[in-house]
Amino acid sequence: MSLAPGFEDPVLEGQGAFRGVLNAMARPGSVQALAGLPQAPAPLSPVAAAIALTLVDHDTPLWLDPALAASQPLRAWLAFHCGAPVVDSPAASAFALIAEPLAMPPLGSFALGSETYPDRSTTLIVQVQGFHDEGPLLSGPGLAAPRRFGALPLPSDFWVQLRGNRALFPRGVDVLLAAPDSLAALPRSLQVEAD
Amino acid sequence: MTTPDPAYNFAYLDEQTKRMIRRAILKAVAIPGYQVPFASREMPMPYGWGTGGVQVTAALLGPEDVLKVIDQGADDTTNAVSIRAFFKRTAGVATTERTEEATIIQTRHRIPETPLTAKQILVYQVPIPEPLRFLEPRETETRTMHALQDYGLMHVKLYEDIATHGHIATTYAYPVKVAGRYVTDPSPTPKFDNPKMNRNAALQLFGAGREQRIYAIPPHTEVVSLDFEDHPFSVQTWDRPCELCGATDSFLDEVVMDDQGRRMFVCSDSDHCARRRSARPEAAA
């Protein structure tokens, strides 16, 4: 069994991916294209793989959803390129990779941080098929004006959960959505309009 | 772009350090105004010379970036020149003194007079990131105060200004509230610059190297300077224009000209001043 490569140029491709993630996080619901993507073993998508290579390392416990955890080649790839300890409990993770959003655990089961250290919370990396602008109305820091945003597929109660996540502020999780060649972010500061 | 010095990794820091700083920056953006602890590295310059800002810039910087560095508004002062040279050498990036040409602007204690755009990131060098530190020296206490939004002490401090001086005498590092939640130190910028922080189109990142904190103000985020209904926040004004370019809307530095008490008031933003002078050649003489 041979190991798939990571970034071709870890320094510059990692930097490019980080700026994409940062732009997405600073402007919630905006779609950021990513280039220079690695080919990780299925079912990890190239964009989710690029985010993992950019941010995950031996300092960040990683949670994998059952679809990803079942892939031995993927676990070997993550162990070699990221070196992150894989944890069983979502609440113990700094990052969580999710390939099947419809089966994802509730947001409240991940690390939510504390009132004194709200930064000690999980960043979710959720693989989706694509984005659209017919979802709920988003507003808050990073948005000059409210905008509609949606992604598919997401659990039917995802936006209700995200409102619950906002109610915990400054505690809460941050969500990165990884589409096939782009990404968007839903930081905890985001206000989601009720339906 | 020039070729970076091959003795260093791109932008000096090793990749694991960059990942750690990048994670802190992302959490800082997600929790506007909250100070995220990070494992600040020793840099090849002393604390107080912008080691926090330099680490944030190093984690952001790519070969396509154009970097501007200002110290008290000026591009040509020691700190600004050194940091520009540092990144030119270690990352080979293009540098500029023109505000609108830059994609990343690292600043010590000023916000450029030229309005920033959504394509720019402003990186502040921060000495003391904790706005409550001089009121409460214990980190355990200030951390709890932030958790409980217990900011009464800061209002007492501003009130004591009024009781002693008749007005709020804080003129720099004037505390702000970010996105209605965290009271935050804008770094020792003059309060003249506070209104520019409010709903700025650019992302604002703050790095404190010695104190090991990173915090952020996302674009278009509400930033309110603390005040009282009967003593509303106001910025400094001058009774004369800049003596070099004639600007009446910029922050002026007082420059001592000789030992006879002669003084001159000039723009602190050297790019803003130079641009205005070149647009009006008759005033440059």
Short mmCIF file of C-alpha atoms in Angstrom, two decimals:
data_model
loop_
_atom_site.label_atom_id
_atom_site.label_comp_id
_atom_site.label_asym_id
_atom_site.label_seq_id
_atom_site.Cartn_x
_atom_site.Cartn_y
_atom_site.Cartn_z
CA MET A 1 0.00 0.00 0.00
CA SER A 2 1.50 3.29 -1.05
CA LEU A 3 0.71 6.55 0.71
CA ALA A 4 -0.94 9.38 -1.26
CA PRO A 5 1.03 12.64 -1.18
CA GLY A 6 -0.04 15.76 0.72
CA PHE A 7 0.53 19.26 -0.62
CA GLU A 8 2.95 19.48 -3.52
CA ASP A 9 4.34 22.65 -1.92
CA PRO A 10 3.44 22.50 1.80
CA VAL A 11 4.59 26.05 2.52
CA LEU A 12 2.86 28.01 -0.23
CA GLU A 13 -0.17 25.80 -0.78
CA GLY A 14 -0.75 25.73 2.97
CA GLN A 15 -0.50 29.51 3.02
CA GLY A 16 -2.96 29.83 0.14
CA ALA A 17 -5.42 27.47 1.81
CA PHE A 18 -5.11 29.37 5.09
CA ARG A 19 -5.93 32.69 3.42
CA GLY A 20 -8.98 31.03 1.86
CA VAL A 21 -10.11 29.77 5.27
CA LEU A 22 -9.37 33.15 6.88
CA ASN A 23 -11.33 35.05 4.22
CA ALA A 24 -14.21 32.62 4.65
CA MET A 25 -14.16 33.01 8.44
CA ALA A 26 -13.88 36.81 8.25
CA ARG A 27 -16.78 37.01 5.78
CA PRO A 28 -19.29 34.35 6.83
CA GLY A 29 -21.28 32.79 4.02
CA SER A 30 -18.89 34.03 1.31
CA VAL A 31 -17.63 31.28 -0.99
CA GLN A 32 -13.84 31.08 -1.32
CA ALA A 33 -12.28 29.09 -4.15
CA LEU A 34 -9.24 26.97 -3.26
CA ALA A 35 -6.51 25.88 -5.68
CA GLY A 36 -3.55 23.51 -5.30
CA LEU A 37 -5.58 20.75 -3.70
CA PRO A 38 -4.10 17.48 -2.44
CA GLN A 39 -5.59 14.11 -3.39
CA ALA A 40 -6.37 12.39 -0.13
CA PRO A 41 -7.85 8.88 0.10
CA ALA A 42 -11.65 8.73 -0.20
CA PRO A 43 -13.98 9.69 1.31
CA LEU A 44 -12.00 12.80 2.36
CA SER A 45 -12.58 15.53 -0.24
CA PRO A 46 -9.66 17.56 -1.63
CA VAL A 47 -10.82 20.81 -0.01
CA ALA A 48 -11.35 19.16 3.39
CA ALA A 49 -7.92 17.53 2.97
CA ALA A 50 -6.33 20.93 2.23
CA ILE A 51 -7.92 22.43 5.37
CA ALA A 52 -6.66 19.47 7.44
CA LEU A 53 -3.12 19.80 6.09
CA THR A 54 -3.21 23.55 6.79
CA LEU A 55 -4.50 23.50 10.36
CA VAL A 56 -4.31 20.02 11.92
CA ASP A 57 -1.15 18.66 13.55
CA HIS A 58 0.10 16.84 16.65
CA ASP A 59 -1.26 19.61 18.89
CA THR A 60 -4.87 19.17 17.77
CA PRO A 61 -6.93 16.09 18.70
CA LEU A 62 -8.98 15.06 15.68
CA TRP A 63 -12.42 13.43 15.53
CA LEU A 64 -13.46 11.51 12.41
CA ASP A 65 -17.05 10.67 11.55
CA PRO A 66 -17.76 6.92 11.09
CA ALA A 67 -17.52 7.15 7.27
CA LEU A 68 -13.98 8.58 7.48
CA ALA A 69 -12.88 6.50 10.45
CA ALA A 70 -13.74 3.34 8.52
CA SER A 71 -11.13 4.09 5.82
CA GLN A 72 -7.77 2.61 6.81
CA PRO A 73 -5.88 4.33 3.94
CA LEU A 74 -7.31 7.67 5.07
CA ARG A 75 -6.30 7.10 8.68
CA ALA A 76 -2.79 6.25 7.50
CA TRP A 77 -2.73 9.39 5.32
CA LEU A 78 -3.84 11.61 8.21
CA ALA A 79 -1.39 9.95 10.61
CA PHE A 80 1.52 10.58 8.24
CA HIS A 81 0.69 14.08 6.96
CA CYS A 82 -1.03 15.61 10.01
CA GLY A 83 0.15 13.42 12.89
CA ALA A 84 -2.93 14.32 14.94
CA PRO A 85 -4.16 12.02 17.69
CA VAL A 86 -7.56 10.63 16.63
CA VAL A 87 -10.05 10.76 19.51
CA ASP A 88 -13.28 8.83 20.06
CA SER A 89 -15.22 11.61 21.74
CA PRO A 90 -16.28 14.67 19.69
CA ALA A 91 -16.08 16.71 22.92
CA ALA A 92 -12.33 15.99 23.14
CA SER A 93 -11.52 17.25 19.64
CA ALA A 94 -9.98 20.47 18.37
CA PHE A 95 -11.00 19.59 14.82
CA ALA A 96 -13.70 17.27 13.52
CA LEU A 97 -13.83 15.95 9.97
CA ILE A 98 -17.29 15.04 8.73
CA ALA A 99 -17.90 13.37 5.38
CA GLU A 100 -21.59 12.56 5.91
CA PRO A 101 -23.26 15.72 7.23
CA LEU A 102 -26.72 14.14 7.42
CA ALA A 103 -25.41 11.72 10.05
CA MET A 104 -23.32 14.22 12.01
CA PRO A 105 -23.64 14.41 15.81
CA PRO A 106 -25.41 17.47 17.25
CA LEU A 107 -23.23 20.59 17.44
CA GLY A 108 -23.59 20.55 21.22
CA SER A 109 -21.71 17.26 21.47
CA PHE A 110 -18.44 18.87 20.35
CA ALA A 111 -16.06 20.89 22.54
CA LEU A 112 -17.77 24.24 23.19
CA GLY A 113 -15.01 25.98 25.15
CA SER A 114 -15.59 27.67 28.49
CA GLU A 115 -16.69 31.19 29.40
CA THR A 116 -13.09 31.96 30.34
CA TYR A 117 -11.46 30.12 27.40
CA PRO A 118 -14.07 30.11 24.60
CA ASP A 119 -11.30 29.41 22.06
CA ARG A 120 -10.90 25.85 23.38
CA SER A 121 -13.66 24.56 21.14
CA THR A 122 -13.99 22.30 18.12
CA THR A 123 -13.71 23.57 14.56
CA LEU A 124 -15.91 21.36 12.38
CA ILE A 125 -14.85 20.64 8.81
CA VAL A 126 -17.99 19.45 7.04
CA GLN A 127 -17.96 18.13 3.48
CA VAL A 128 -20.89 19.36 1.39
CA GLN A 129 -21.82 19.11 -2.30
CA GLY A 130 -22.31 22.83 -2.89
CA PHE A 131 -23.62 26.22 -1.80
CA HIS A 132 -26.71 28.22 -2.68
CA ASP A 133 -28.24 31.55 -1.69
CA GLU A 134 -31.71 30.40 -0.70
CA GLY A 135 -30.94 29.47 2.89
CA PRO A 136 -31.61 31.48 6.03
CA LEU A 137 -30.67 35.14 6.38
CA LEU A 138 -27.26 35.54 8.05
CA SER A 139 -25.95 38.65 9.77
CA GLY A 140 -23.28 39.60 12.28
CA PRO A 141 -19.56 40.40 12.37
CA GLY A 142 -17.98 40.14 8.92
CA LEU A 143 -21.17 40.94 7.03
CA ALA A 144 -21.79 44.46 5.69
CA ALA A 145 -25.43 43.54 5.10
CA PRO A 146 -27.48 40.41 5.86
CA ARG A 147 -27.17 37.72 3.20
CA ARG A 148 -28.89 34.45 2.40
CA PHE A 149 -26.74 31.37 2.42
CA GLY A 150 -27.25 27.64 2.32
CA ALA A 151 -25.32 24.44 1.65
CA LEU A 152 -26.35 20.93 0.68
CA PRO A 153 -26.63 18.49 2.22
CA LEU A 154 -27.06 19.56 5.85
CA PRO A 155 -29.22 18.05 8.63
CA SER A 156 -32.80 19.40 8.57
CA ASP A 157 -32.33 21.05 11.97
CA PHE A 158 -28.83 22.36 11.22
CA TRP A 159 -29.79 26.05 11.23
CA VAL A 160 -31.81 25.62 14.43
CA GLN A 161 -28.71 24.03 15.97
CA LEU A 162 -26.58 26.93 14.73
CA ARG A 163 -28.94 29.41 16.43
CA GLY A 164 -28.53 27.39 19.62
CA ASN A 165 -24.77 27.58 19.09
CA ARG A 166 -25.01 31.39 18.80
CA ALA A 167 -26.99 31.52 22.04
CA LEU A 168 -23.94 30.08 23.84
CA PHE A 169 -21.68 32.90 22.63
CA PRO A 170 -18.78 33.36 23.33
CA ARG A 171 -18.81 29.57 23.70
CA GLY A 172 -19.66 27.43 20.72
CA VAL A 173 -18.25 25.62 17.70
CA ASP A 174 -17.10 27.11 14.40
CA VAL A 175 -18.03 25.37 11.16
CA LEU A 176 -16.06 25.20 7.92
CA LEU A 177 -18.04 23.87 4.95
CA ALA A 178 -15.90 22.18 2.29
CA ALA A 179 -17.47 21.92 -1.18
CA PRO A 180 -15.67 20.14 -4.06
CA ASP A 181 -13.50 23.16 -5.02
CA SER A 182 -14.43 25.92 -2.58
CA LEU A 183 -15.26 26.56 1.05
CA ALA A 184 -17.39 28.76 3.29
CA ALA A 185 -17.42 29.34 7.03
CA LEU A 186 -20.05 29.76 9.74
CA PRO A 187 -18.26 31.19 12.80
CA ARG A 188 -20.06 31.13 16.15
CA SER A 189 -20.58 34.92 16.03
CA LEU A 190 -23.09 34.50 13.19
CA GLN A 191 -26.73 35.44 13.72
CA VAL A 192 -29.16 33.15 11.90
CA GLU A 193 -32.65 34.47 11.26
CA ALA A 194 -35.48 32.18 12.39
CA ASP A 195 -37.63 30.75 9.58
CA MET B 1 8.98 39.93 -5.65
CA THR B 2 12.64 39.08 -5.05
CA THR B 3 14.11 35.69 -4.18
CA PRO B 4 13.85 34.96 -0.45
CA ASP B 5 17.02 34.17 1.48
CA PRO B 6 17.30 30.35 1.22
CA ALA B 7 18.67 30.12 4.76
CA TYR B 8 15.15 30.67 6.11
CA ASN B 9 11.78 29.02 5.66
CA PHE B 10 9.39 31.28 3.73
CA ALA B 11 8.52 34.23 6.02
CA TYR B 12 10.98 33.03 8.71
CA LEU B 13 8.65 30.95 10.92
CA ASP B 14 8.59 27.14 10.68
CA GLU B 15 5.38 25.54 9.41
CA GLN B 16 4.26 24.11 12.75
CA THR B 17 4.49 27.56 14.32
CA LYS B 18 2.51 29.04 11.44
CA ARG B 19 -0.23 26.42 11.92
CA MET B 20 -0.43 27.25 15.62
CA ILE B 21 -0.68 30.98 14.90
CA ARG B 22 -3.19 30.41 12.09
CA ARG B 23 -5.43 28.41 14.42
CA ALA B 24 -5.29 31.24 16.96
CA ILE B 25 -6.13 33.82 14.26
CA LEU B 26 -9.19 31.83 13.15
CA LYS B 27 -10.52 31.53 16.72
CA ALA B 28 -9.84 35.26 17.21
CA VAL B 29 -11.93 36.09 14.13
CA ALA B 30 -14.75 33.79 15.29
CA ILE B 31 -14.84 35.48 18.75
CA PRO B 32 -14.40 39.19 17.91
CA GLY B 33 -12.43 41.08 20.56
CA TYR B 34 -11.52 38.00 22.64
CA GLN B 35 -7.78 37.58 23.29
CA VAL B 36 -6.69 34.11 22.17
CA PRO B 37 -3.55 32.81 23.93
CA PHE B 38 -0.85 31.59 21.56
CA ALA B 39 2.64 30.15 21.95
CA SER B 40 4.52 33.27 20.91
CA ARG B 41 8.00 32.52 19.58
CA GLU B 42 11.21 34.34 20.16
CA MET B 43 11.83 36.50 17.12
CA PRO B 44 15.09 38.02 15.90
CA MET B 45 14.09 41.37 17.40
CA PRO B 46 13.40 42.46 20.96
CA TYR B 47 9.94 42.54 22.54
CA GLY B 48 8.44 45.95 22.01
CA TRP B 49 9.57 46.04 18.41
CA GLY B 50 6.51 44.32 17.06
CA THR B 51 7.19 40.63 17.62
CA GLY B 52 3.45 39.93 17.89
CA GLY B 53 2.60 41.78 14.71
CA VAL B 54 5.54 40.18 12.92
CA GLN B 55 4.36 36.68 13.85
CA VAL B 56 0.82 37.41 12.66
CA THR B 57 2.15 38.89 9.41
CA ALA B 58 4.46 35.89 8.90
CA ALA B 59 1.51 33.51 9.28
CA LEU B 60 -0.52 35.48 6.71
CA LEU B 61 2.09 36.35 4.14
CA GLY B 62 2.17 34.78 0.68
CA PRO B 63 4.30 35.53 -2.38
CA GLU B 64 1.47 37.54 -3.98
CA ASP B 65 1.15 39.92 -1.04
CA VAL B 66 2.28 43.53 -1.03
CA LEU B 67 3.41 44.60 2.42
CA LYS B 68 3.32 48.06 3.97
CA VAL B 69 4.70 48.69 7.45
CA ILE B 70 4.13 51.88 9.42
CA ASP B 71 5.42 53.07 12.77
CA GLN B 72 3.38 55.92 14.29
CA GLY B 73 1.98 56.48 10.80
CA ALA B 74 5.35 56.80 9.09
CA ASP B 75 6.86 54.40 6.55
CA ASP B 76 10.39 55.71 7.01
CA THR B 77 11.03 55.20 10.72
CA THR B 78 13.41 52.57 12.13
CA ASN B 79 10.85 49.98 13.18
CA ALA B 80 8.95 50.16 9.89
CA VAL B 81 12.07 50.03 7.74
CA SER B 82 13.48 47.06 9.71
CA ILE B 83 10.32 44.97 9.53
CA ARG B 84 9.91 45.68 5.82
CA ALA B 85 13.50 44.61 5.25
CA PHE B 86 12.96 41.49 7.38
CA PHE B 87 10.08 40.24 5.22
CA LYS B 88 11.77 41.31 2.00
CA ARG B 89 14.68 39.10 2.97
CA THR B 90 12.83 36.10 4.44
CA ALA B 91 9.77 36.04 2.15
CA GLY B 92 10.89 38.07 -0.85
CA VAL B 93 7.55 39.89 -0.90
CA ALA B 94 6.91 43.18 -2.64
CA THR B 95 6.71 46.17 -0.31
CA THR B 96 5.10 49.55 -0.73
CA GLU B 97 4.57 52.82 1.08
CA ARG B 98 1.25 53.47 -0.68
CA THR B 99 -1.68 52.48 1.49
CA GLU B 100 -3.99 51.48 -1.38
CA GLU B 101 -1.33 49.25 -3.01
CA ALA B 102 -0.81 47.10 0.09
CA THR B 103 -2.63 43.83 0.80
CA ILE B 104 -1.21 43.56 4.31
CA ILE B 105 -0.41 46.61 6.43
CA GLN B 106 1.46 46.05 9.66
CA THR B 107 1.10 49.02 11.94
CA ARG B 108 2.49 50.35 15.14
CA HIS B 109 0.00 52.74 16.74
CA ARG B 110 -1.81 54.29 13.78
CA ILE B 111 -4.51 53.47 11.26
CA PRO B 112 -3.78 54.95 7.82
CA GLU B 113 -5.78 58.05 6.86
CA THR B 114 -6.61 56.48 3.48
CA PRO B 115 -9.73 54.30 3.95
CA LEU B 116 -8.98 50.56 3.81
CA THR B 117 -10.71 48.09 1.51
CA ALA B 118 -12.06 44.55 1.79
CA LYS B 119 -8.90 43.25 0.07
CA GLN B 120 -6.64 44.48 2.87
CA ILE B 121 -5.66 43.14 6.29
CA LEU B 122 -4.45 45.51 9.01
CA VAL B 123 -2.04 43.91 11.52
CA TYR B 124 -1.51 45.81 14.77
CA GLN B 125 1.55 45.50 16.99
CA VAL B 126 0.23 45.38 20.54
CA PRO B 127 2.26 45.88 23.74
CA ILE B 128 -0.45 45.26 26.41
CA PRO B 129 -3.49 43.49 24.93
CA GLU B 130 -5.52 43.45 28.15
CA PRO B 131 -7.53 46.69 28.50
CA LEU B 132 -8.20 45.91 32.17
CA ARG B 133 -4.56 45.16 33.06
CA PHE B 134 -3.73 48.50 34.71
CA LEU B 135 -6.97 48.29 36.68
CA GLU B 136 -6.56 44.65 37.72
CA PRO B 137 -3.10 43.08 37.46
CA ARG B 138 -4.18 39.45 37.97
CA GLU B 139 -4.81 37.50 34.75
CA THR B 140 -7.17 35.11 36.60
CA GLU B 141 -9.33 38.08 37.58
CA THR B 142 -9.37 39.89 34.23
CA ARG B 143 -10.23 36.61 32.51
CA THR B 144 -13.22 36.16 34.82
CA MET B 145 -14.21 39.80 34.30
CA HIS B 146 -14.32 39.23 30.53
CA ALA B 147 -16.29 36.01 31.00
CA LEU B 148 -18.87 37.83 33.13
CA GLN B 149 -18.78 41.03 31.03
CA ASP B 150 -17.88 42.75 34.28
CA TYR B 151 -16.65 46.01 32.79
CA GLY B 152 -17.82 48.40 35.50
CA LEU B 153 -14.22 49.04 36.56
CA MET B 154 -13.40 50.50 33.13
CA HIS B 155 -16.31 52.91 33.40
CA VAL B 156 -15.11 53.89 36.87
CA LYS B 157 -11.71 54.65 35.38
CA LEU B 158 -13.23 56.86 32.68
CA TYR B 159 -15.46 58.50 35.32
CA GLU B 160 -12.43 59.27 37.50
CA ASP B 161 -10.91 60.98 34.46
CA ILE B 162 -13.94 63.24 34.36
CA ALA B 163 -13.89 63.82 38.13
CA THR B 164 -10.20 64.80 38.03
CA HIS B 165 -9.87 66.58 34.69
CA GLY B 166 -13.42 67.52 33.76
CA HIS B 167 -13.27 65.35 30.64
CA ILE B 168 -12.18 61.86 29.65
CA ALA B 169 -8.42 62.36 29.57
CA THR B 170 -7.58 59.01 27.95
CA THR B 171 -6.15 59.93 24.57
CA TYR B 172 -4.61 56.68 23.30
CA ALA B 173 -5.39 52.98 23.84
CA TYR B 174 -8.94 54.24 24.36
CA PRO B 175 -11.07 51.18 25.25
CA VAL B 176 -13.64 49.93 22.75
CA LYS B 177 -16.41 47.37 22.84
CA VAL B 178 -16.31 44.97 19.90
CA ALA B 179 -19.54 43.54 18.44
CA GLY B 180 -21.36 44.38 21.67
CA ARG B 181 -19.43 41.84 23.75
CA TYR B 182 -15.73 42.18 24.59
CA VAL B 183 -14.05 45.33 25.84
CA THR B 184 -10.86 45.44 23.82
CA ASP B 185 -7.66 47.44 23.70
CA PRO B 186 -7.19 49.08 20.29
CA SER B 187 -3.39 49.07 20.99
CA PRO B 188 -1.84 52.48 21.73
CA THR B 189 -3.37 54.16 18.68
CA PRO B 190 -4.54 57.72 19.33
CA LYS B 191 -8.28 57.84 20.00
CA PHE B 192 -8.44 59.86 16.77
CA ASP B 193 -8.27 56.47 15.00
CA ASN B 194 -11.02 54.73 17.02
CA PRO B 195 -13.86 55.73 14.67
CA LYS B 196 -11.92 54.16 11.76
CA MET B 197 -12.09 50.78 13.50
CA ASN B 198 -15.89 50.80 13.43
CA ARG B 199 -17.33 48.83 10.49
CA ASN B 200 -14.01 48.94 8.67
CA ALA B 201 -14.11 46.96 5.41
CA ALA B 202 -10.69 45.43 6.18
CA LEU B 203 -9.98 42.58 8.59
CA GLN B 204 -8.11 43.88 11.68
CA LEU B 205 -5.75 41.48 13.47
CA PHE B 206 -3.84 42.25 16.68
CA GLY B 207 -0.65 40.47 17.79
CA ALA B 208 0.97 40.81 21.22
CA GLY B 209 4.26 38.88 21.25
CA ARG B 210 5.47 39.28 24.82
CA GLU B 211 1.96 38.89 26.23
CA GLN B 212 1.21 35.96 23.88
CA ARG B 213 -2.22 37.05 22.70
CA ILE B 214 -3.91 37.39 19.32
CA TYR B 215 -7.28 39.07 18.80
CA ALA B 216 -9.30 40.30 15.87
CA ILE B 217 -12.02 42.58 14.62
CA PRO B 218 -13.72 41.09 11.54
CA PRO B 219 -14.72 43.40 8.66
CA HIS B 220 -17.89 45.51 9.06
CA THR B 221 -17.96 44.86 12.81
CA GLU B 222 -19.38 47.39 15.23
CA VAL B 223 -16.67 48.95 17.40
CA VAL B 224 -17.91 51.42 20.01
CA SER B 225 -15.62 53.65 22.08
CA LEU B 226 -16.78 53.58 25.71
CA ASP B 227 -18.24 56.85 26.95
CA PHE B 228 -21.08 58.43 28.95
CA GLU B 229 -24.28 60.08 27.70
CA ASP B 230 -23.20 63.44 29.16
CA HIS B 231 -19.56 62.97 28.18
CA PRO B 232 -19.74 61.48 24.70
CA PHE B 233 -16.61 60.15 23.00
CA SER B 234 -14.82 62.71 20.85
CA VAL B 235 -11.54 62.75 18.94
CA GLN B 236 -8.63 65.16 19.07
CA THR B 237 -8.78 68.31 16.95
CA TRP B 238 -6.11 70.83 16.02
CA ASP B 239 -6.49 74.56 15.55
CA ARG B 240 -4.17 74.53 12.52
CA PRO B 241 -3.64 72.43 9.40
CA CYS B 242 -0.61 70.27 8.61
CA GLU B 243 2.23 72.69 7.85
CA LEU B 244 3.53 70.53 5.00
CA CYS B 245 0.40 69.52 3.10
CA GLY B 246 -2.35 71.67 4.60
CA ALA B 247 -4.51 68.73 5.65
CA THR B 248 -7.15 69.61 8.22
CA ASP B 249 -8.55 66.09 8.62
CA SER B 250 -5.49 64.06 9.58
CA PHE B 251 -3.72 63.23 12.85
CA LEU B 252 -0.91 65.75 13.46
CA ASP B 253 2.41 65.18 15.20
CA GLU B 254 4.10 68.04 17.02
CA VAL B 255 7.72 68.30 15.90
CA VAL B 256 10.23 70.37 17.87
CA MET B 257 12.26 72.38 15.35
CA ASP B 258 15.00 73.99 17.44
CA ASP B 259 15.92 74.95 21.00
CA GLN B 260 14.16 78.31 20.65
CA GLY B 261 10.74 76.73 21.19
CA ARG B 262 9.81 76.62 17.52
CA ARG B 263 7.32 73.84 16.77
CA MET B 264 5.72 72.43 13.68
CA PHE B 265 2.56 70.35 13.28
CA VAL B 266 2.72 67.78 10.48
CA CYS B 267 0.72 64.71 9.40
CA SER B 268 1.75 61.55 11.23
CA ASP B 269 0.70 59.48 8.17
CA SER B 270 3.72 60.04 5.90
CA ASP B 271 2.07 58.45 2.84
CA HIS B 272 -1.05 60.61 3.21
CA CYS B 273 1.08 63.75 3.57
CA ALA B 274 3.45 62.98 0.69
CA ARG B 275 0.54 62.22 -1.63
CA ARG B 276 -1.19 65.48 -0.82
CA ARG B 277 2.03 67.42 -1.36
CA SER B 278 2.74 65.81 -4.73
CA ALA B 279 -0.82 66.61 -5.81
CA ARG B 280 -0.24 70.27 -4.97
CA PRO B 281 3.30 71.06 -6.14
CA GLU B 282 3.07 74.77 -5.23
CA ALA B 283 2.64 73.85 -1.55
CA ALA B 284 5.69 71.58 -1.53
CA ALA B 285 8.21 74.39 -1.85
#
